[in-house]
Amino acid sequence: MSGPRLARATVIGLLIGMATLSLAPLLWMLSVSLMQPGEAAHFPPPLLPSDPTLHNYRELFARAGLGHHLANSALVATVTTAIALLLNTLAGYAFAKLRFAGRERVFRALLAALVIPAQVAMMPLFLMLKQVGLVNSYAGAIVPGMAGVFGIFLVRQYARSIPDELLEAARIDGAGEWRIFAQIVFPLLRPIVVTLAIFTFLAVWNDFMWPLIVLSDDNLYTLPVALASLSREHVQDSELMMAGSVVTVLPVLVLFLCLQRYYLQGLLVGSVKG
């Protein structure tokens, strides 16, 4: 085998090996979720279910009420993502293309805030929300994700690639700033908007700590908090917990696969033009 072919085969083999290692836990999770109750506790544990069943999924939705918590997560993640896209794109565009006093100083201050761990701000944020009566509500779970420094930075870097001449021509034609943003800028930001939407939705969907802090009513629990609460009651039911994990992973996996093309386009174009 020639040198280039050997190198190519080596790279492909390494990629297949890495993909296998990455997918193995997910495939094992799916396999265990289809096993009969108690089957995963055998030693050595079986790789595949001897008699595949959907019993664990029926238990989750029929008895554990997981459907309600799934709807809670979908509501919080969708609303947060929609608001975050609007606010982050507006702020990112303003920092990239609009001139106002203190623009660079404010932006540098925002970047400095990136080094502050999110956990540090949780207690002050909780106290602020308590003062305005948003604790133990959907709004309380949504507020922290409505805008983020990383999202503003991401949009700003991408928006800087939009030609100034295009915006000036629109202003000369009499278009206002809102019309310019809605009809010219926002369509051009589509790749980075999709990328930001995926980032935001995944972060909110998988968030456990903040919903655990701000929500005390069981009926308001999001999916990660509900599963953690359920695991305390069914600590030995590995099959049931794996089914819950599959339900948690599946929506975001489908979302990523559907938007994968736009996601990669946003990352690659943003890295080149930024």
PDB file of C-alpha atoms in Angstrom:
ATOM      1  CA  MET A   1       0.000   0.000   0.000  1.00  0.00           C
ATOM      2  CA  SER A   2       1.428   3.377  -1.053  1.00  0.00           C
ATOM      3  CA  GLY A   3       2.156   6.148   1.425  1.00  0.00           C
ATOM      4  CA  PRO A   4      -0.888   8.380   0.664  1.00  0.00           C
ATOM      5  CA  ARG A   5      -3.264   5.405   0.720  1.00  0.00           C
ATOM      6  CA  LEU A   6      -1.804   4.158   3.992  1.00  0.00           C
ATOM      7  CA  ALA A   7      -2.147   7.615   5.544  1.00  0.00           C
ATOM      8  CA  ARG A   8      -5.731   7.885   4.312  1.00  0.00           C
ATOM      9  CA  ALA A   9      -6.625   4.439   5.642  1.00  0.00           C
ATOM     10  CA  THR A  10      -5.017   5.300   8.990  1.00  0.00           C
ATOM     11  CA  VAL A  11      -6.979   8.539   9.288  1.00  0.00           C
ATOM     12  CA  ILE A  12     -10.243   6.814   8.329  1.00  0.00           C
ATOM     13  CA  GLY A  13      -9.557   4.029  10.834  1.00  0.00           C
ATOM     14  CA  LEU A  14      -8.875   6.538  13.597  1.00  0.00           C
ATOM     15  CA  LEU A  15     -12.051   8.460  12.772  1.00  0.00           C
ATOM     16  CA  ILE A  16     -14.121   5.264  12.807  1.00  0.00           C
ATOM     17  CA  GLY A  17     -12.576   4.269  16.129  1.00  0.00           C
ATOM     18  CA  MET A  18     -13.275   7.670  17.674  1.00  0.00           C
ATOM     19  CA  ALA A  19     -16.841   7.653  16.339  1.00  0.00           C
ATOM     20  CA  THR A  20     -17.378   4.179  17.793  1.00  0.00           C
ATOM     21  CA  LEU A  21     -16.089   5.274  21.199  1.00  0.00           C
ATOM     22  CA  SER A  22     -18.329   8.350  21.092  1.00  0.00           C
ATOM     23  CA  LEU A  23     -21.449   6.441  20.068  1.00  0.00           C
ATOM     24  CA  ALA A  24     -20.938   3.428  22.340  1.00  0.00           C
ATOM     25  CA  PRO A  25     -22.467   5.036  25.471  1.00  0.00           C
ATOM     26  CA  LEU A  26     -25.479   6.256  23.492  1.00  0.00           C
ATOM     27  CA  LEU A  27     -26.042   2.839  21.918  1.00  0.00           C
ATOM     28  CA  TRP A  28     -25.684   1.155  25.313  1.00  0.00           C
ATOM     29  CA  MET A  29     -28.185   3.614  26.781  1.00  0.00           C
ATOM     30  CA  LEU A  30     -30.673   2.786  24.023  1.00  0.00           C
ATOM     31  CA  SER A  31     -30.087  -0.950  24.449  1.00  0.00           C
ATOM     32  CA  VAL A  32     -30.649  -0.877  28.214  1.00  0.00           C
ATOM     33  CA  SER A  33     -33.811   1.204  27.804  1.00  0.00           C
ATOM     34  CA  LEU A  34     -35.318  -1.658  25.780  1.00  0.00           C
ATOM     35  CA  MET A  35     -34.461  -4.362  28.321  1.00  0.00           C
ATOM     36  CA  GLN A  36     -36.853  -6.048  30.711  1.00  0.00           C
ATOM     37  CA  PRO A  37     -36.864  -4.620  34.275  1.00  0.00           C
ATOM     38  CA  GLY A  38     -33.806  -5.886  36.173  1.00  0.00           C
ATOM     39  CA  GLU A  39     -32.093  -7.362  33.121  1.00  0.00           C
ATOM     40  CA  ALA A  40     -29.270  -4.791  33.118  1.00  0.00           C
ATOM     41  CA  ALA A  41     -28.349  -5.793  36.691  1.00  0.00           C
ATOM     42  CA  HIS A  42     -27.153  -9.229  35.574  1.00  0.00           C
ATOM     43  CA  PHE A  43     -23.443  -9.973  35.647  1.00  0.00           C
ATOM     44  CA  PRO A  44     -21.935  -9.693  33.173  1.00  0.00           C
ATOM     45  CA  PRO A  45     -24.494  -7.186  31.829  1.00  0.00           C
ATOM     46  CA  PRO A  46     -25.884  -8.130  28.416  1.00  0.00           C
ATOM     47  CA  LEU A  47     -25.047  -5.935  25.449  1.00  0.00           C
ATOM     48  CA  LEU A  48     -28.429  -6.418  23.803  1.00  0.00           C
ATOM     49  CA  PRO A  49     -31.903  -6.975  25.257  1.00  0.00           C
ATOM     50  CA  SER A  50     -32.975 -10.611  25.182  1.00  0.00           C
ATOM     51  CA  ASP A  51     -36.624  -9.621  24.701  1.00  0.00           C
ATOM     52  CA  PRO A  52     -36.882  -5.952  23.599  1.00  0.00           C
ATOM     53  CA  THR A  53     -39.780  -4.070  25.150  1.00  0.00           C
ATOM     54  CA  LEU A  54     -41.192  -0.553  25.352  1.00  0.00           C
ATOM     55  CA  HIS A  55     -42.386  -1.173  28.893  1.00  0.00           C
ATOM     56  CA  ASN A  56     -39.955   1.351  30.387  1.00  0.00           C
ATOM     57  CA  TYR A  57     -41.145   4.123  28.076  1.00  0.00           C
ATOM     58  CA  ARG A  58     -44.781   3.364  28.885  1.00  0.00           C
ATOM     59  CA  GLU A  59     -43.953   3.536  32.587  1.00  0.00           C
ATOM     60  CA  LEU A  60     -42.300   6.913  32.162  1.00  0.00           C
ATOM     61  CA  PHE A  61     -45.217   8.534  30.396  1.00  0.00           C
ATOM     62  CA  ALA A  62     -48.115   6.678  32.029  1.00  0.00           C
ATOM     63  CA  ARG A  63     -47.035   6.552  35.676  1.00  0.00           C
ATOM     64  CA  ALA A  64     -44.154   9.012  36.074  1.00  0.00           C
ATOM     65  CA  GLY A  65     -45.861  11.786  34.065  1.00  0.00           C
ATOM     66  CA  LEU A  66     -42.780  12.470  32.000  1.00  0.00           C
ATOM     67  CA  GLY A  67     -44.852  13.905  29.167  1.00  0.00           C
ATOM     68  CA  HIS A  68     -45.756  16.940  31.292  1.00  0.00           C
ATOM     69  CA  HIS A  69     -42.124  17.607  32.169  1.00  0.00           C
ATOM     70  CA  LEU A  70     -41.142  17.104  28.537  1.00  0.00           C
ATOM     71  CA  ALA A  71     -43.645  19.824  27.612  1.00  0.00           C
ATOM     72  CA  ASN A  72     -42.190  22.069  30.328  1.00  0.00           C
ATOM     73  CA  SER A  73     -38.699  21.686  28.890  1.00  0.00           C
ATOM     74  CA  ALA A  74     -39.954  22.300  25.359  1.00  0.00           C
ATOM     75  CA  LEU A  75     -41.777  25.455  26.451  1.00  0.00           C
ATOM     76  CA  VAL A  76     -38.869  26.911  28.427  1.00  0.00           C
ATOM     77  CA  ALA A  77     -36.247  26.043  25.789  1.00  0.00           C
ATOM     78  CA  THR A  78     -38.326  27.303  22.840  1.00  0.00           C
ATOM     79  CA  VAL A  79     -39.343  30.614  24.431  1.00  0.00           C
ATOM     80  CA  THR A  80     -35.833  31.249  25.751  1.00  0.00           C
ATOM     81  CA  THR A  81     -34.301  30.505  22.360  1.00  0.00           C
ATOM     82  CA  ALA A  82     -36.736  32.800  20.523  1.00  0.00           C
ATOM     83  CA  ILE A  83     -36.135  35.721  22.892  1.00  0.00           C
ATOM     84  CA  ALA A  84     -32.380  35.128  22.954  1.00  0.00           C
ATOM     85  CA  LEU A  85     -32.191  35.148  19.162  1.00  0.00           C
ATOM     86  CA  LEU A  86     -34.010  38.473  18.987  1.00  0.00           C
ATOM     87  CA  LEU A  87     -31.995  40.208  21.726  1.00  0.00           C
ATOM     88  CA  ASN A  88     -28.603  38.753  20.798  1.00  0.00           C
ATOM     89  CA  THR A  89     -28.950  39.560  17.092  1.00  0.00           C
ATOM     90  CA  LEU A  90     -30.086  43.122  17.841  1.00  0.00           C
ATOM     91  CA  ALA A  91     -27.238  43.698  20.288  1.00  0.00           C
ATOM     92  CA  GLY A  92     -24.642  42.003  18.082  1.00  0.00           C
ATOM     93  CA  TYR A  93     -25.704  44.053  15.065  1.00  0.00           C
ATOM     94  CA  ALA A  94     -25.607  47.264  17.103  1.00  0.00           C
ATOM     95  CA  PHE A  95     -22.077  46.580  18.357  1.00  0.00           C
ATOM     96  CA  ALA A  96     -20.927  45.678  14.846  1.00  0.00           C
ATOM     97  CA  LYS A  97     -22.509  48.365  12.657  1.00  0.00           C
ATOM     98  CA  LEU A  98     -24.042  51.181  14.694  1.00  0.00           C
ATOM     99  CA  ARG A  99     -21.980  54.021  16.140  1.00  0.00           C
ATOM    100  CA  PHE A 100     -22.815  55.264  19.611  1.00  0.00           C
ATOM    101  CA  ALA A 101     -20.924  56.720  22.545  1.00  0.00           C
ATOM    102  CA  GLY A 102     -19.008  54.168  24.580  1.00  0.00           C
ATOM    103  CA  ARG A 103     -19.611  51.298  22.155  1.00  0.00           C
ATOM    104  CA  GLU A 104     -16.143  49.773  22.432  1.00  0.00           C
ATOM    105  CA  ARG A 105     -15.915  50.282  26.207  1.00  0.00           C
ATOM    106  CA  VAL A 106     -19.275  48.608  26.774  1.00  0.00           C
ATOM    107  CA  PHE A 107     -18.327  45.712  24.513  1.00  0.00           C
ATOM    108  CA  ARG A 108     -14.998  45.206  26.301  1.00  0.00           C
ATOM    109  CA  ALA A 109     -16.859  45.191  29.611  1.00  0.00           C
ATOM    110  CA  LEU A 110     -19.180  42.496  28.277  1.00  0.00           C
ATOM    111  CA  LEU A 111     -16.228  40.401  27.141  1.00  0.00           C
ATOM    112  CA  ALA A 112     -14.673  40.758  30.585  1.00  0.00           C
ATOM    113  CA  ALA A 113     -17.872  39.302  32.060  1.00  0.00           C
ATOM    114  CA  LEU A 114     -17.198  36.056  30.162  1.00  0.00           C
ATOM    115  CA  VAL A 115     -14.531  35.098  32.703  1.00  0.00           C
ATOM    116  CA  ILE A 116     -17.063  35.185  35.561  1.00  0.00           C
ATOM    117  CA  PRO A 117     -18.490  31.693  36.220  1.00  0.00           C
ATOM    118  CA  ALA A 118     -22.246  31.481  35.779  1.00  0.00           C
ATOM    119  CA  GLN A 119     -22.592  29.861  39.203  1.00  0.00           C
ATOM    120  CA  VAL A 120     -21.336  33.043  40.858  1.00  0.00           C
ATOM    121  CA  ALA A 121     -24.310  35.014  39.537  1.00  0.00           C
ATOM    122  CA  MET A 122     -26.972  32.464  40.465  1.00  0.00           C
ATOM    123  CA  MET A 123     -27.585  33.660  44.011  1.00  0.00           C
ATOM    124  CA  PRO A 124     -27.820  37.394  43.174  1.00  0.00           C
ATOM    125  CA  LEU A 125     -30.048  36.552  40.216  1.00  0.00           C
ATOM    126  CA  PHE A 126     -32.281  34.387  42.394  1.00  0.00           C
ATOM    127  CA  LEU A 127     -32.665  37.201  44.940  1.00  0.00           C
ATOM    128  CA  MET A 128     -33.497  39.694  42.194  1.00  0.00           C
ATOM    129  CA  LEU A 129     -36.149  37.401  40.734  1.00  0.00           C
ATOM    130  CA  LYS A 130     -37.544  36.806  44.208  1.00  0.00           C
ATOM    131  CA  GLN A 131     -37.999  40.544  44.660  1.00  0.00           C
ATOM    132  CA  VAL A 132     -40.102  40.795  41.491  1.00  0.00           C
ATOM    133  CA  GLY A 133     -42.063  37.601  42.164  1.00  0.00           C
ATOM    134  CA  LEU A 134     -40.696  35.423  39.375  1.00  0.00           C
ATOM    135  CA  VAL A 135     -39.375  32.571  41.532  1.00  0.00           C
ATOM    136  CA  ASN A 136     -41.131  29.238  40.958  1.00  0.00           C
ATOM    137  CA  SER A 137     -42.475  30.261  37.552  1.00  0.00           C
ATOM    138  CA  TYR A 138     -41.709  29.618  33.908  1.00  0.00           C
ATOM    139  CA  ALA A 139     -40.564  33.237  33.594  1.00  0.00           C
ATOM    140  CA  GLY A 140     -37.977  32.691  36.307  1.00  0.00           C
ATOM    141  CA  ALA A 141     -36.533  29.756  34.372  1.00  0.00           C
ATOM    142  CA  ILE A 142     -36.497  31.747  31.124  1.00  0.00           C
ATOM    143  CA  VAL A 143     -34.985  35.070  32.211  1.00  0.00           C
ATOM    144  CA  PRO A 144     -31.296  34.036  32.646  1.00  0.00           C
ATOM    145  CA  GLY A 145     -31.062  32.676  29.100  1.00  0.00           C
ATOM    146  CA  MET A 146     -32.729  35.570  27.288  1.00  0.00           C
ATOM    147  CA  ALA A 147     -29.403  37.185  26.374  1.00  0.00           C
ATOM    148  CA  GLY A 148     -25.800  36.136  26.681  1.00  0.00           C
ATOM    149  CA  VAL A 149     -22.402  37.677  26.119  1.00  0.00           C
ATOM    150  CA  PHE A 150     -21.271  34.764  23.972  1.00  0.00           C
ATOM    151  CA  GLY A 151     -24.311  35.106  21.693  1.00  0.00           C
ATOM    152  CA  ILE A 152     -23.751  38.857  21.309  1.00  0.00           C
ATOM    153  CA  PHE A 153     -20.079  38.266  20.511  1.00  0.00           C
ATOM    154  CA  LEU A 154     -20.899  35.557  17.985  1.00  0.00           C
ATOM    155  CA  VAL A 155     -23.407  37.731  16.121  1.00  0.00           C
ATOM    156  CA  ARG A 156     -21.131  40.781  16.244  1.00  0.00           C
ATOM    157  CA  GLN A 157     -18.222  38.926  14.673  1.00  0.00           C
ATOM    158  CA  TYR A 158     -20.433  37.636  11.881  1.00  0.00           C
ATOM    159  CA  ALA A 159     -22.266  40.950  11.327  1.00  0.00           C
ATOM    160  CA  ARG A 160     -18.971  42.769  10.804  1.00  0.00           C
ATOM    161  CA  SER A 161     -18.676  40.966   7.466  1.00  0.00           C
ATOM    162  CA  ILE A 162     -21.809  42.714   6.124  1.00  0.00           C
ATOM    163  CA  PRO A 163     -20.675  45.508   3.730  1.00  0.00           C
ATOM    164  CA  ASP A 164     -21.253  49.011   5.094  1.00  0.00           C
ATOM    165  CA  GLU A 165     -22.102  50.135   1.572  1.00  0.00           C
ATOM    166  CA  LEU A 166     -25.167  47.886   1.558  1.00  0.00           C
ATOM    167  CA  LEU A 167     -26.515  49.465   4.724  1.00  0.00           C
ATOM    168  CA  GLU A 168     -25.701  53.015   3.564  1.00  0.00           C
ATOM    169  CA  ALA A 169     -27.517  52.397   0.290  1.00  0.00           C
ATOM    170  CA  ALA A 170     -30.596  51.306   2.215  1.00  0.00           C
ATOM    171  CA  ARG A 171     -30.427  54.434   4.376  1.00  0.00           C
ATOM    172  CA  ILE A 172     -30.110  56.638   1.306  1.00  0.00           C
ATOM    173  CA  ASP A 173     -33.237  54.966  -0.088  1.00  0.00           C
ATOM    174  CA  GLY A 174     -35.081  56.033   3.054  1.00  0.00           C
ATOM    175  CA  ALA A 175     -35.142  52.789   4.996  1.00  0.00           C
ATOM    176  CA  GLY A 176     -35.160  53.089   8.774  1.00  0.00           C
ATOM    177  CA  GLU A 177     -32.919  51.091  11.084  1.00  0.00           C
ATOM    178  CA  TRP A 178     -35.653  48.605  12.017  1.00  0.00           C
ATOM    179  CA  ARG A 179     -36.447  47.949   8.359  1.00  0.00           C
ATOM    180  CA  ILE A 180     -32.762  47.567   7.525  1.00  0.00           C
ATOM    181  CA  PHE A 181     -32.346  45.049  10.313  1.00  0.00           C
ATOM    182  CA  ALA A 182     -35.494  43.069   9.467  1.00  0.00           C
ATOM    183  CA  GLN A 183     -35.193  42.986   5.665  1.00  0.00           C
ATOM    184  CA  ILE A 184     -31.434  43.132   5.042  1.00  0.00           C
ATOM    185  CA  VAL A 185     -29.366  42.247   8.090  1.00  0.00           C
ATOM    186  CA  PHE A 186     -31.382  39.434   9.649  1.00  0.00           C
ATOM    187  CA  PRO A 187     -31.619  37.339   6.431  1.00  0.00           C
ATOM    188  CA  LEU A 188     -27.845  37.671   6.006  1.00  0.00           C
ATOM    189  CA  LEU A 189     -27.340  36.465   9.574  1.00  0.00           C
ATOM    190  CA  ARG A 190     -29.257  33.234   9.009  1.00  0.00           C
ATOM    191  CA  PRO A 191     -26.292  30.812   9.298  1.00  0.00           C
ATOM    192  CA  ILE A 192     -25.083  32.305  12.574  1.00  0.00           C
ATOM    193  CA  VAL A 193     -28.661  32.639  13.862  1.00  0.00           C
ATOM    194  CA  VAL A 194     -29.207  28.903  13.352  1.00  0.00           C
ATOM    195  CA  THR A 195     -25.900  28.156  15.078  1.00  0.00           C
ATOM    196  CA  LEU A 196     -26.850  30.384  17.996  1.00  0.00           C
ATOM    197  CA  ALA A 197     -30.318  28.805  18.147  1.00  0.00           C
ATOM    198  CA  ILE A 198     -28.785  25.337  18.490  1.00  0.00           C
ATOM    199  CA  PHE A 199     -26.348  26.492  21.173  1.00  0.00           C
ATOM    200  CA  THR A 200     -29.083  28.233  23.150  1.00  0.00           C
ATOM    201  CA  PHE A 201     -31.654  25.451  22.852  1.00  0.00           C
ATOM    202  CA  LEU A 202     -29.134  22.799  23.892  1.00  0.00           C
ATOM    203  CA  ALA A 203     -27.940  24.861  26.855  1.00  0.00           C
ATOM    204  CA  VAL A 204     -31.465  25.514  28.143  1.00  0.00           C
ATOM    205  CA  TRP A 205     -32.734  22.000  27.428  1.00  0.00           C
ATOM    206  CA  ASN A 206     -29.842  20.359  29.290  1.00  0.00           C
ATOM    207  CA  ASP A 207     -29.673  22.895  32.128  1.00  0.00           C
ATOM    208  CA  PHE A 208     -30.171  21.281  35.501  1.00  0.00           C
ATOM    209  CA  MET A 209     -28.798  23.661  38.119  1.00  0.00           C
ATOM    210  CA  TRP A 210     -30.847  26.808  37.469  1.00  0.00           C
ATOM    211  CA  PRO A 211     -34.283  25.116  37.135  1.00  0.00           C
ATOM    212  CA  LEU A 212     -33.478  23.166  40.293  1.00  0.00           C
ATOM    213  CA  ILE A 213     -32.820  26.451  42.129  1.00  0.00           C
ATOM    214  CA  VAL A 214     -35.674  28.562  40.811  1.00  0.00           C
ATOM    215  CA  LEU A 215     -38.449  25.944  40.560  1.00  0.00           C
ATOM    216  CA  SER A 216     -39.928  24.337  43.661  1.00  0.00           C
ATOM    217  CA  ASP A 217     -43.267  23.125  42.263  1.00  0.00           C
ATOM    218  CA  ASP A 218     -43.112  19.573  40.893  1.00  0.00           C
ATOM    219  CA  ASN A 219     -45.520  20.507  38.102  1.00  0.00           C
ATOM    220  CA  LEU A 220     -43.053  23.110  36.791  1.00  0.00           C
ATOM    221  CA  TYR A 221     -39.997  20.841  36.739  1.00  0.00           C
ATOM    222  CA  THR A 222     -38.108  20.597  33.467  1.00  0.00           C
ATOM    223  CA  LEU A 223     -37.016  17.206  32.178  1.00  0.00           C
ATOM    224  CA  PRO A 224     -33.509  17.022  33.768  1.00  0.00           C
ATOM    225  CA  VAL A 225     -34.856  18.026  37.197  1.00  0.00           C
ATOM    226  CA  ALA A 226     -37.790  15.611  36.901  1.00  0.00           C
ATOM    227  CA  LEU A 227     -35.461  12.736  35.989  1.00  0.00           C
ATOM    228  CA  ALA A 228     -33.172  13.516  38.909  1.00  0.00           C
ATOM    229  CA  SER A 229     -36.174  13.505  41.225  1.00  0.00           C
ATOM    230  CA  LEU A 230     -37.413  10.250  39.693  1.00  0.00           C
ATOM    231  CA  SER A 231     -34.006   8.601  40.094  1.00  0.00           C
ATOM    232  CA  ARG A 232     -34.228   8.988  43.868  1.00  0.00           C
ATOM    233  CA  GLU A 233     -37.368   6.870  43.850  1.00  0.00           C
ATOM    234  CA  HIS A 234     -36.143   4.318  41.285  1.00  0.00           C
ATOM    235  CA  VAL A 235     -32.432   4.201  42.018  1.00  0.00           C
ATOM    236  CA  GLN A 236     -32.246   0.481  41.101  1.00  0.00           C
ATOM    237  CA  ASP A 237     -34.334   0.771  37.915  1.00  0.00           C
ATOM    238  CA  SER A 238     -31.505   1.226  35.440  1.00  0.00           C
ATOM    239  CA  GLU A 239     -33.738   0.387  32.498  1.00  0.00           C
ATOM    240  CA  LEU A 240     -36.273   3.056  33.457  1.00  0.00           C
ATOM    241  CA  MET A 241     -33.580   5.704  33.954  1.00  0.00           C
ATOM    242  CA  MET A 242     -31.976   4.850  30.621  1.00  0.00           C
ATOM    243  CA  ALA A 243     -35.346   5.239  28.927  1.00  0.00           C
ATOM    244  CA  GLY A 244     -35.628   8.672  30.528  1.00  0.00           C
ATOM    245  CA  SER A 245     -32.170   9.549  29.249  1.00  0.00           C
ATOM    246  CA  VAL A 246     -33.152   8.508  25.718  1.00  0.00           C
ATOM    247  CA  VAL A 247     -36.236  10.731  25.907  1.00  0.00           C
ATOM    248  CA  THR A 248     -34.018  13.605  27.046  1.00  0.00           C
ATOM    249  CA  VAL A 249     -31.395  13.161  24.329  1.00  0.00           C
ATOM    250  CA  LEU A 250     -33.656  12.365  21.375  1.00  0.00           C
ATOM    251  CA  PRO A 251     -35.278  15.817  20.779  1.00  0.00           C
ATOM    252  CA  VAL A 252     -31.983  17.722  20.766  1.00  0.00           C
ATOM    253  CA  LEU A 253     -30.340  15.047  18.631  1.00  0.00           C
ATOM    254  CA  VAL A 254     -33.114  15.342  16.034  1.00  0.00           C
ATOM    255  CA  LEU A 255     -32.839  19.144  16.153  1.00  0.00           C
ATOM    256  CA  PHE A 256     -29.102  19.027  15.576  1.00  0.00           C
ATOM    257  CA  LEU A 257     -29.368  16.554  12.697  1.00  0.00           C
ATOM    258  CA  CYS A 258     -32.068  18.656  10.999  1.00  0.00           C
ATOM    259  CA  LEU A 259     -30.056  21.885  11.295  1.00  0.00           C
ATOM    260  CA  GLN A 260     -26.592  20.396  10.938  1.00  0.00           C
ATOM    261  CA  ARG A 261     -25.943  21.938   7.505  1.00  0.00           C
ATOM    262  CA  TYR A 262     -26.741  25.464   8.694  1.00  0.00           C
ATOM    263  CA  TYR A 263     -24.855  24.910  11.942  1.00  0.00           C
ATOM    264  CA  LEU A 264     -21.632  23.941  10.178  1.00  0.00           C
ATOM    265  CA  GLN A 265     -22.078  26.754   7.652  1.00  0.00           C
ATOM    266  CA  GLY A 266     -22.400  29.277  10.460  1.00  0.00           C
ATOM    267  CA  LEU A 267     -19.287  28.027  12.237  1.00  0.00           C
ATOM    268  CA  LEU A 268     -17.148  27.852   9.115  1.00  0.00           C
ATOM    269  CA  VAL A 269     -18.241  31.145   7.555  1.00  0.00           C
ATOM    270  CA  GLY A 270     -18.068  32.897  10.896  1.00  0.00           C
ATOM    271  CA  SER A 271     -14.527  31.656  11.471  1.00  0.00           C
ATOM    272  CA  VAL A 272     -13.415  32.861   8.047  1.00  0.00           C
ATOM    273  CA  LYS A 273     -15.139  36.224   8.045  1.00  0.00           C
ATOM    274  CA  GLY A 274     -14.776  37.014  11.730  1.00  0.00           C
TER     275      GLY A 274
END
